[in-house]
C-alpha cells in the first residue's frame, strides 16, 4: 500500500509547520507555516554526516549514498542488540501520516463562508492564510494552547476577511468530524493490531490542540493507541524533543527503544532523533504501516 497522496496542512486544525513546500493552488497543499523549509544541500550534508556517525557508509565507490546497504546494515545491527523485534514502541505523527483533510482547506473556507459573506477566491484565501500564519503569534510561544481558539480565530478572520463568530464556530466544529478527515492508510488498523499483539506500544505525537482526541474518536481509531501526546497539553511543539520524551514517558519506554514515523523531515525526523529516538520519514523511508511493522520485525 503506497503512502497516500497527501492533502497537506492549512486547515482549521492543522498539525503545525511542515518543512516541505506546497502547491499554490489549494491551501491544504501548503505547509502550515507558509513558505516552509526545503530540504537544502546543507541539510542533506548534515543528514549524511549523521548517517556516517551512526555507522552508515557515506557513499559507494562512485560517490553515491548507498542507502539500501546502510539500511540493511543498521537493522542487522539493531536486531543483534534487540532481537527480531527492533523497537519496543512506535510513535506516529497525526496529520499527513495517520490522517489527512478530505478536501482542500481553501475550498472549505470559501464554501462554508459564502453564506457569511466571504467573497475571496480560494487562491486569495490561500495567500492570505500564508501571510497570517507567517506572522509571529505574540499571545504564546505555542500556537496551540488548550482548544486553540484564539489562534484559529485570528487565522480564519485573516484568511477570509470574515470575523463572524458563527462562521468560525461552523468551521471549528467541521474540523472535528469524520467528514473533514480520512485515514491516510486503509491498512493502518491491521498493522497496529499486529504490532500491539507483538508487544509494541503505540502513541500519537502531534502538534495539535485539544480537539485531537475527539477527532480520533470520531474516526473510530482512538482505541488503536496506548497514549496520545498533544502539543497543547505537553506545552511543547515538534521538533522540540520534549514532546517525544513525554510520549516515551507515557508509554513507559526509553527513547532508544522507540521509532517515530512522520511526514516532516524537520519536525518528525530531526525532532525525534534529537530526543534519542529512531525516526523514519513517511512517504520516503516507509510508505504504509504494514511496511513500518515489517521493518520493526512484525509480520502483518
XYZ file of C-alpha atoms in Angstrom:
300
model
C 0.000 0.000 0.000
C 1.566 3.250 -1.090
C 1.558 6.257 1.181
C -1.436 8.470 0.498
C -1.262 11.382 -1.865
C -1.403 13.996 0.822
C -3.823 16.865 1.075
C -1.450 18.882 3.174
C -1.685 21.300 6.047
C -3.516 24.559 6.268
C -6.854 23.599 7.755
C -8.512 24.909 10.872
C -6.826 22.169 12.907
C -3.553 21.539 11.211
C -0.565 19.976 12.818
C 1.900 22.786 12.812
C 4.616 23.951 10.491
C 5.763 21.423 7.931
C 9.024 21.750 6.125
C 8.125 20.646 2.628
C 6.995 23.147 0.013
C 3.404 23.143 -1.154
C 1.051 23.898 -4.013
C -0.022 27.451 -4.691
C -3.376 26.232 -5.920
C -5.025 24.909 -2.784
C -4.469 25.815 0.831
C -4.430 22.236 2.008
C -1.356 21.609 -0.102
C 0.759 24.194 1.706
C 2.883 23.780 4.787
C 1.059 25.288 7.719
C 3.711 27.885 8.250
C 3.552 29.419 4.800
C 6.709 29.136 2.751
C 8.173 26.280 4.740
C 11.697 24.903 4.520
C 13.104 22.969 1.635
C 15.497 20.102 2.102
C 18.616 22.103 1.315
C 22.026 20.818 0.354
C 23.263 21.931 3.781
C 20.583 19.842 5.445
C 21.471 16.921 3.218
C 25.072 17.238 4.323
C 24.007 17.225 7.965
C 21.979 14.066 7.396
C 24.845 12.429 5.515
C 27.204 13.210 8.388
C 24.661 11.857 10.848
C 24.414 8.660 8.834
C 28.174 8.283 8.886
C 28.209 8.824 12.638
C 25.674 6.011 13.006
C 27.960 3.664 11.120
C 26.278 4.012 7.718
C 28.573 4.056 4.691
C 28.512 7.653 3.448
C 28.692 6.655 -0.215
C 29.733 3.887 -2.549
C 32.795 3.918 -4.767
C 31.084 6.210 -7.276
C 30.192 8.823 -4.683
C 26.536 7.761 -4.417
C 24.999 7.238 -0.994
C 24.367 3.507 -0.527
C 21.016 3.787 1.245
C 19.968 0.180 0.715
C 23.195 -1.150 2.160
C 23.114 1.342 5.009
C 19.551 0.416 5.922
C 20.272 -3.315 5.953
C 23.434 -2.806 7.981
C 21.596 -0.655 10.514
C 18.733 -3.119 11.012
C 21.094 -6.048 11.252
C 22.807 -4.039 13.983
C 19.536 -3.354 15.841
C 18.466 -6.982 15.631
C 21.806 -8.053 17.036
C 21.047 -5.878 20.079
C 17.283 -6.174 20.488
C 16.279 -9.378 18.741
C 13.792 -9.845 15.923
C 11.521 -7.021 17.118
C 13.787 -3.993 16.850
C 11.690 -1.399 18.733
C 9.537 -1.577 21.848
C 7.328 1.332 20.820
C 6.102 3.243 17.782
C 5.272 6.956 17.747
C 3.048 8.181 14.921
C 2.570 11.697 13.573
C -1.095 12.624 13.088
C -1.777 14.993 10.178
C -0.074 13.934 6.967
C 0.823 10.480 8.263
C -2.114 8.961 10.131
C -4.843 11.196 8.712
C -5.351 13.911 6.093
C -8.021 16.532 5.292
C -10.616 15.174 2.883
C -10.980 18.438 0.945
C -8.643 21.363 0.167
C -8.992 23.783 3.027
C -9.357 26.942 0.950
C -12.333 25.270 -0.700
C -13.949 24.549 2.677
C -13.248 28.053 3.983
C -14.892 29.509 0.868
C -17.856 27.126 0.644
C -18.853 27.476 4.298
C -18.067 31.188 4.206
C -20.311 32.062 1.266
C -23.414 32.349 3.457
C -21.466 34.608 5.817
C -20.405 36.973 3.046
C -16.941 35.619 2.262
C -16.145 36.730 -1.285
C -12.469 35.860 -1.650
C -11.448 33.212 -4.159
C -9.688 30.069 -2.986
C -6.395 31.468 -4.264
C -6.912 34.694 -2.315
C -7.782 32.747 0.837
C -4.657 30.658 0.367
C -2.404 33.694 0.018
C -3.962 35.492 2.984
C -3.684 32.339 5.087
C 0.012 32.053 4.321
C 0.658 35.647 5.285
C -1.316 35.270 8.524
C 0.470 32.088 9.546
C 3.881 33.641 8.936
C 3.177 36.428 11.400
C 4.605 35.989 14.910
C 1.992 34.701 17.338
C 2.558 37.020 20.276
C -0.026 35.614 22.698
C 2.037 32.493 23.430
C 5.182 30.751 22.266
C 2.804 27.918 21.325
C 0.201 28.265 18.602
C -1.951 25.504 20.032
C -2.867 26.277 23.629
C -5.807 24.328 25.051
C -8.524 24.359 22.373
C -6.568 26.734 20.138
C -9.484 29.108 19.614
C -7.641 32.457 19.809
C -5.063 31.348 17.271
C -7.586 29.869 14.843
C -9.952 32.829 15.143
C -7.065 35.030 14.042
C -6.188 32.713 11.137
C -9.773 32.366 9.897
C -10.579 36.076 10.044
C -7.254 36.990 8.433
C -7.686 34.411 5.662
C -11.270 35.235 4.748
C -11.897 38.778 5.971
C -14.820 37.439 7.993
C -14.841 37.710 11.785
C -18.395 36.414 12.250
C -18.321 34.153 15.312
C -20.951 31.839 13.802
C -18.776 31.305 10.745
C -15.778 30.479 12.907
C -17.776 28.048 15.035
C -19.078 26.223 11.976
C -15.545 25.786 10.643
C -14.272 24.893 14.101
C -16.863 22.152 14.532
C -16.465 20.879 10.971
C -12.810 20.054 11.546
C -13.731 17.855 14.489
C -15.800 15.487 12.340
C -15.032 12.414 10.267
C -16.395 14.303 7.248
C -13.378 16.614 7.329
C -10.732 13.879 7.522
C -9.882 10.396 6.355
C -7.199 7.899 7.295
C -4.112 8.030 5.133
C -3.530 4.263 5.084
C -6.599 1.972 4.970
C -4.423 -0.852 6.303
C -3.392 1.023 9.430
C -5.694 -0.793 11.853
C -4.479 -4.228 10.790
C -0.845 -3.183 11.138
C -1.370 -1.580 14.549
C -3.193 -4.663 15.844
C -0.281 -6.868 14.773
C 2.225 -4.534 16.413
C 0.356 -4.397 19.710
C -0.114 -8.165 19.687
C 3.676 -8.433 19.374
C 4.068 -6.202 22.430
C 4.905 -2.962 20.615
C 3.276 0.033 22.290
C 1.929 2.846 20.099
C 1.329 6.559 20.647
C 0.261 9.507 18.515
C 2.585 12.527 18.754
C 1.069 15.669 17.287
C 1.308 19.445 17.106
C -2.402 19.935 17.643
C -4.875 21.435 20.079
C -7.151 19.538 22.449
C -9.531 18.659 19.584
C -7.288 15.793 18.531
C -8.695 13.263 20.991
C -12.351 13.823 19.967
C -11.252 13.697 16.338
C -9.577 10.305 16.790
C -12.785 9.121 18.444
C -14.848 10.423 15.518
C -12.604 8.495 13.131
C -13.015 5.403 15.347
C -9.272 4.913 15.724
C -8.616 6.201 19.251
C -8.511 2.629 20.613
C -5.566 1.791 18.355
C -3.200 3.729 20.602
C -1.815 3.324 24.096
C -1.210 7.059 24.503
C -1.591 10.433 22.811
C 0.935 13.257 23.233
C -0.608 16.546 22.069
C 1.461 19.723 21.954
C -1.341 21.782 23.527
C -1.232 19.502 26.586
C 2.523 18.930 26.728
C 3.317 22.651 26.184
C 5.921 21.766 23.562
C 5.634 21.526 19.792
C 7.662 19.347 17.449
C 10.574 19.464 16.731
C 11.107 20.213 20.442
C 12.391 16.912 21.911
C 10.180 17.436 24.975
C 7.044 16.183 23.231
C 8.788 12.978 22.108
C 10.196 12.402 25.582
C 6.713 12.884 27.043
C 5.345 10.244 24.672
C 8.084 7.849 25.775
C 7.202 8.560 29.394
C 3.510 7.870 28.728
C 4.411 4.535 27.125
C 6.950 3.605 29.793
C 9.836 3.146 27.357
C 13.277 4.649 26.789
C 13.833 6.866 23.719
C 16.427 4.483 22.305
C 13.760 1.754 22.205
C 11.383 3.883 20.114
C 10.894 4.708 16.440
C 8.852 7.711 15.318
C 7.172 7.890 11.901
C 6.107 11.202 10.380
C 5.932 13.083 7.088
C 8.041 16.113 8.008
C 11.815 15.871 7.985
C 12.377 18.748 10.395
C 9.527 18.279 12.859
C 9.369 14.496 12.852
C 12.719 13.023 11.852
C 15.135 15.575 13.241
C 12.983 16.276 16.304
C 12.682 12.595 17.209
C 16.386 11.989 16.700
C 17.207 14.943 18.949
C 15.155 13.185 21.628
C 17.194 9.999 21.168
C 14.567 8.090 19.174
C 14.923 6.348 15.854
C 12.900 8.034 13.071
C 11.562 7.183 9.613
C 10.198 9.655 7.087
C 6.694 8.758 5.909
C 6.463 8.699 2.116
C 10.216 8.150 1.770
C 11.614 5.634 4.264
C 8.234 3.939 4.687
C 5.009 4.126 2.681
C 2.482 2.153 4.732
C 2.012 0.999 8.300
C 2.392 -2.595 7.142
C 5.870 -1.632 5.954
C 6.509 0.064 9.310
C 5.529 -3.144 11.104
C 7.748 -5.285 8.880
C 10.733 -3.027 9.478
C 10.179 -3.331 13.211
C 10.142 -7.097 12.747
C 6.407 -7.808 12.990
C 4.553 -9.626 10.228
C 1.077 -8.356 9.352
